PDB file of C-alpha atoms in Angstrom:
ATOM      1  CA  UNK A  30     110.167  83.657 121.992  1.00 52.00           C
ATOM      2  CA  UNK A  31     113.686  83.240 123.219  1.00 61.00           C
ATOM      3  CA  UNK A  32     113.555  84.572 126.875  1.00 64.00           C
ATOM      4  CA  UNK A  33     117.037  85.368 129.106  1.00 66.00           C
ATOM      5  CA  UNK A  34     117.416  83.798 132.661  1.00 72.00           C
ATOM      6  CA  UNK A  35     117.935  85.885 135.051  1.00 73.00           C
ATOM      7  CA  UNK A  36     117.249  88.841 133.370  1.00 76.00           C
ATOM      8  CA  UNK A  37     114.191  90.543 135.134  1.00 79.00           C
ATOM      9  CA  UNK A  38     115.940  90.758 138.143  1.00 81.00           C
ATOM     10  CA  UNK A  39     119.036  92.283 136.817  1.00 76.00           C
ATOM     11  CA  UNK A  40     116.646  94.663 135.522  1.00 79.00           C
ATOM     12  CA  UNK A  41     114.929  95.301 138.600  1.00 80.00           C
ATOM     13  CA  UNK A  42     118.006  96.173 140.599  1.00 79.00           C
ATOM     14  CA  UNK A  43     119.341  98.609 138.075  1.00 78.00           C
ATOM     15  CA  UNK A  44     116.024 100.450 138.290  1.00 78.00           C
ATOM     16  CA  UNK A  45     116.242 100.393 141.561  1.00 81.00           C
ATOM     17  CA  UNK A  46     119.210 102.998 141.424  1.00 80.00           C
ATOM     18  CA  UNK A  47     117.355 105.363 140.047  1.00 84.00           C
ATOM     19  CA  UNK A  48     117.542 107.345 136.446  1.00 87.00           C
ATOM     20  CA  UNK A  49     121.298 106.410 136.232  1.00 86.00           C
ATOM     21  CA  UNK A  50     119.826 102.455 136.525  1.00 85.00           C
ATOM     22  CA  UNK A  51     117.869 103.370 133.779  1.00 88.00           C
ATOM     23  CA  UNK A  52     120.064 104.792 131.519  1.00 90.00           C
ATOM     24  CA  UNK A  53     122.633 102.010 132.520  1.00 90.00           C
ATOM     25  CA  UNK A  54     119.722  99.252 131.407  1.00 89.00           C
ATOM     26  CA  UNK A  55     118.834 101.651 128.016  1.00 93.00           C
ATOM     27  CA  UNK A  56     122.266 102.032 127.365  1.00 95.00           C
ATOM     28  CA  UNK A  57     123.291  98.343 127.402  1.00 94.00           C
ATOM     29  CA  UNK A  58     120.381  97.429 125.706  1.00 94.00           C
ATOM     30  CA  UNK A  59     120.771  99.091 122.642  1.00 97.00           C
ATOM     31  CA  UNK A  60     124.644  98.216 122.287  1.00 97.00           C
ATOM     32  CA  UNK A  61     123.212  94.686 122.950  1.00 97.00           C
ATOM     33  CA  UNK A  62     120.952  94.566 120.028  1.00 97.00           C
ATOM     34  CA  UNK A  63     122.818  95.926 117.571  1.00 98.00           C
ATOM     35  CA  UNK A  64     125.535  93.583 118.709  1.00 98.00           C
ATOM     36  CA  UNK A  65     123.609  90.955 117.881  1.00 98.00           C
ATOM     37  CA  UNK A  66     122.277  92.273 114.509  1.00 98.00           C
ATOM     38  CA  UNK A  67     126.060  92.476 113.434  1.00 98.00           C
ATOM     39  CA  UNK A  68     126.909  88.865 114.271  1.00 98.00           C
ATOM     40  CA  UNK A  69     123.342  87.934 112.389  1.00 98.00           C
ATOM     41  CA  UNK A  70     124.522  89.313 109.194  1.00 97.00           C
ATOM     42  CA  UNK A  71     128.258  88.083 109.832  1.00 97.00           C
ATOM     43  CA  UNK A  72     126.839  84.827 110.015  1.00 97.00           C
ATOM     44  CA  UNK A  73     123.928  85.258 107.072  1.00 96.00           C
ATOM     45  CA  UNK A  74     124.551  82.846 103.957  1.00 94.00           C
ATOM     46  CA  UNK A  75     125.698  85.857 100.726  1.00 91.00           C
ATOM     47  CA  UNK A  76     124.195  85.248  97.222  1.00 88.00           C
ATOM     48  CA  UNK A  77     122.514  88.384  96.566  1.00 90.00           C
ATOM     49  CA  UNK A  78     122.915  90.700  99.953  1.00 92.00           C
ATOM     50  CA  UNK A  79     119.507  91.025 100.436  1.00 94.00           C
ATOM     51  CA  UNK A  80     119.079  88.765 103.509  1.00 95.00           C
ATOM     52  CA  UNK A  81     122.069  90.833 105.205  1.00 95.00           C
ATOM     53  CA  UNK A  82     120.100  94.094 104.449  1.00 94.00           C
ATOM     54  CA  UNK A  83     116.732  92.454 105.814  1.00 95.00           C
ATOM     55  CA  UNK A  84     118.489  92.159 109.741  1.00 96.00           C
ATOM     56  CA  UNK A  85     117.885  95.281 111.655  1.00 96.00           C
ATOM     57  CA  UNK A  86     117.443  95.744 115.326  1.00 96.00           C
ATOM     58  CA  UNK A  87     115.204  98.883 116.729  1.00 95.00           C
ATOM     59  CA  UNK A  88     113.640 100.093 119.577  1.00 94.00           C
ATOM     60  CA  UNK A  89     110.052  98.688 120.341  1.00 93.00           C
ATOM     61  CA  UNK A  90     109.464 100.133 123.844  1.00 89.00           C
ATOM     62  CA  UNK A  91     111.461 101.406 126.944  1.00 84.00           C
ATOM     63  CA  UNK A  92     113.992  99.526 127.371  1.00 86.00           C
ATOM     64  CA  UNK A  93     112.972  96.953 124.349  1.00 90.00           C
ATOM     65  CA  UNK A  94     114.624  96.544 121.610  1.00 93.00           C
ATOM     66  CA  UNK A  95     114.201  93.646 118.319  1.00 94.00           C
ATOM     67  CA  UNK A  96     116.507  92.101 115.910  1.00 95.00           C
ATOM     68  CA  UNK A  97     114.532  90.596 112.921  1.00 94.00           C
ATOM     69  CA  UNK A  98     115.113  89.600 109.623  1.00 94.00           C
ATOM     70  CA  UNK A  99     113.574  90.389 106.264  1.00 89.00           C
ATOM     71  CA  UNK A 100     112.661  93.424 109.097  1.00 73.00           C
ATOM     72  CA  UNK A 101     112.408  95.415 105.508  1.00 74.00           C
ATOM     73  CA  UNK A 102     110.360  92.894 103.416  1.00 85.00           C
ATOM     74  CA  UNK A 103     113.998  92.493 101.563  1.00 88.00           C
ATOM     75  CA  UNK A 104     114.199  88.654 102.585  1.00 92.00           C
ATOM     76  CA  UNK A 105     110.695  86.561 102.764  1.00 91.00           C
ATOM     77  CA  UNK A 106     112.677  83.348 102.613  1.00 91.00           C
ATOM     78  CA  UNK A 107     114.692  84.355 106.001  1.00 93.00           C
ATOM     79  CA  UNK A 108     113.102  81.975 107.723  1.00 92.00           C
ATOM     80  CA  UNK A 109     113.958  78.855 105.383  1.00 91.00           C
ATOM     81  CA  UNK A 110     117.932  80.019 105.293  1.00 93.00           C
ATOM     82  CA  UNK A 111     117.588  79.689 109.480  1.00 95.00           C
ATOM     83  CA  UNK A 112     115.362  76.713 109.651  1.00 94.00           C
ATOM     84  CA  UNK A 113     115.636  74.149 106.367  1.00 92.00           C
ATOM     85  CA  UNK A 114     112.888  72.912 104.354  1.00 91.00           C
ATOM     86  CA  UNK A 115     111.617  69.450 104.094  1.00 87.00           C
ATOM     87  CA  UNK A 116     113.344  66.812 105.815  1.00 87.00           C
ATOM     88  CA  UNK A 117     116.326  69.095 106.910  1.00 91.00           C
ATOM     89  CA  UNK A 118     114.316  71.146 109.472  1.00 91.00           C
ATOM     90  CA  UNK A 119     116.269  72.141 112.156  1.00 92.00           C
ATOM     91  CA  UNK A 120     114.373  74.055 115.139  1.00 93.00           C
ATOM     92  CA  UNK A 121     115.818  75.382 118.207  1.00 92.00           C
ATOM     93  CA  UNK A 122     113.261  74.500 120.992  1.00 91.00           C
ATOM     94  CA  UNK A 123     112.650  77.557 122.353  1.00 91.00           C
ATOM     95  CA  UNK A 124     112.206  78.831 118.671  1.00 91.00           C
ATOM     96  CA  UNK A 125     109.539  76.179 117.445  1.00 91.00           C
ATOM     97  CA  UNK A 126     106.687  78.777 118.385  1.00 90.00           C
ATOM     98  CA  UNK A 127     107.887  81.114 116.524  1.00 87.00           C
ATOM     99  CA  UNK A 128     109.120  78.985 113.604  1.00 89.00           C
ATOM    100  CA  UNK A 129     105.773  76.602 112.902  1.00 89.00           C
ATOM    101  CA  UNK A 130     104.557  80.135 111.351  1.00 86.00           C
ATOM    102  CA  UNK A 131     107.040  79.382 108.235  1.00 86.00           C
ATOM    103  CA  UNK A 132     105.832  75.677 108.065  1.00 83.00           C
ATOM    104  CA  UNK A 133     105.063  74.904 104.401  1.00 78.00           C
ATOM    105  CA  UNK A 134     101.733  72.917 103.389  1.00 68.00           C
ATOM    106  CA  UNK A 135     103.750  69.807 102.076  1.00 68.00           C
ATOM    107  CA  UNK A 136     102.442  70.439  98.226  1.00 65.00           C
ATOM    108  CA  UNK A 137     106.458  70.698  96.857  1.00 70.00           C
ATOM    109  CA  UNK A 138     109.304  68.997  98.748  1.00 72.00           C
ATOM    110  CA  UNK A 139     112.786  70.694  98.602  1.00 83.00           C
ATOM    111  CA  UNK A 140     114.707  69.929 101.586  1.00 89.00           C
ATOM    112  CA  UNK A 141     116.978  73.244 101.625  1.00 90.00           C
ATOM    113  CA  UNK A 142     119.406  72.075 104.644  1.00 94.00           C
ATOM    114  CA  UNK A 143     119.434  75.062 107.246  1.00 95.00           C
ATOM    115  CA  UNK A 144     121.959  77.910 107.383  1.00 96.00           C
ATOM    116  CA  UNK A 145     121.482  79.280 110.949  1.00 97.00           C
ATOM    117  CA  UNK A 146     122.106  82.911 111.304  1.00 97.00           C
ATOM    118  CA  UNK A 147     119.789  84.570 113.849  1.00 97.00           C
ATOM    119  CA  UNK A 148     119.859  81.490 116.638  1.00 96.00           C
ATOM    120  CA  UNK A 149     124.107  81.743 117.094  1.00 97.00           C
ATOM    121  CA  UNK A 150     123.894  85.937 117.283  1.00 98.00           C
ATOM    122  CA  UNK A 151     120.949  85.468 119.949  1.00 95.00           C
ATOM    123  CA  UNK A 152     122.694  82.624 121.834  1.00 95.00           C
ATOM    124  CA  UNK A 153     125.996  84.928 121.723  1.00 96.00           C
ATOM    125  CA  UNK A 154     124.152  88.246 122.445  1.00 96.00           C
ATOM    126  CA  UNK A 155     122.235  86.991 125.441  1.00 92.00           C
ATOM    127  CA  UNK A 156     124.946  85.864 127.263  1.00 92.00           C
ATOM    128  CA  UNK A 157     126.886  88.802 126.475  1.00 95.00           C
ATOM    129  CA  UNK A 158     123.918  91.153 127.533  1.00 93.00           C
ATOM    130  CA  UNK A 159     123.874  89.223 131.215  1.00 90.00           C
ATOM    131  CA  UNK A 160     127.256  89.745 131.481  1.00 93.00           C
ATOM    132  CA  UNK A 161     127.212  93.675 130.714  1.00 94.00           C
ATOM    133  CA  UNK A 162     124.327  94.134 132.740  1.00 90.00           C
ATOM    134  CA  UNK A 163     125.935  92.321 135.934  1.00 89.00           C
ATOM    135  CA  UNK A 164     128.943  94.536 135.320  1.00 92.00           C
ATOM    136  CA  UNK A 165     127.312  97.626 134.897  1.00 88.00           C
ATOM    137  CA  UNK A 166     125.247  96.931 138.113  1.00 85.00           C
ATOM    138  CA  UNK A 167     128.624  96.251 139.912  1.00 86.00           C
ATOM    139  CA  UNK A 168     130.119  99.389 138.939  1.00 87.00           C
ATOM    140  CA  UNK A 169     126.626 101.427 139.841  1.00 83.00           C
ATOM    141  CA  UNK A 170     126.615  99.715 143.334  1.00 82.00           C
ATOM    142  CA  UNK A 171     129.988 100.818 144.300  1.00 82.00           C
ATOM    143  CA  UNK A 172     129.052 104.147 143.511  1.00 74.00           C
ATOM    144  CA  UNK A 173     126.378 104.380 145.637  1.00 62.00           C
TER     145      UNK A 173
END
């Protein structure tokens, strides 16, 4: 699971300011996700659409919030367009966890090279959420 550095903290001193905090932190959050669910399917390879329809992002507790694909059943081979197959495996670190799942049993090689999608949109989207937290916390401080 791809984790964010820094980001508890932020968290904790926008709660600290109250309901607005939260609602700051909600807020930001959400725009964050789907932010990141529109660069995924920017950046998901097109032959029949159905791996662009799979990427959604939703709310999975307060103040959580997913992007997946094949989030619809649309695209099982999601995976294999981020990742490769065969000898063209390519696995972010802090992804293998998460990616051995999709590891095949060896019986047929086809070495699909990968066609990363969901890695750059997380990489982008994290940063970005950091950012708009530590601005939104700037602007909540000063009103306080």
């Amino acid at each position: 699971m791809a984790k964010v550095k820094g980001l508890d903290k932020l968290i904790k001193d926008l709660a600290k300011l109250g309901e607005e905090g939260i609602k700051t932190i909600a807020g930001v959050t959400e725009a964050n996700a789907r932010d990141i669910e529109v660069t995924a399917k920017q950046l998901a390879p097109i032959d029949s659409g159905k791996l662009r329809q799979s990427i959604k992002s939703f709310e999975v507790g307060k103040l959580k919030w997913k992007v997946l694909a094949n989030a619809t059943g649309l695209a099982p081979y999601a995976a294999y367009q981020e990742f490769g197959t065969g000898g063209l495996v390519e696995v972010p670190a802090e992804l293998a966890e998460m990616a051995i799942k999709f590891k095949g049993k060896g019986i047929k090689k086809v070495d699909l090279r990968p066609q990363p999608f969901m890695y750059p949109a997380l990489v982008k989207g994290r940063k970005q959420y950091v950012e708009d937290l530590k601005s939104e916390l700037e602007v909540l401080t000063k009103k306080v």
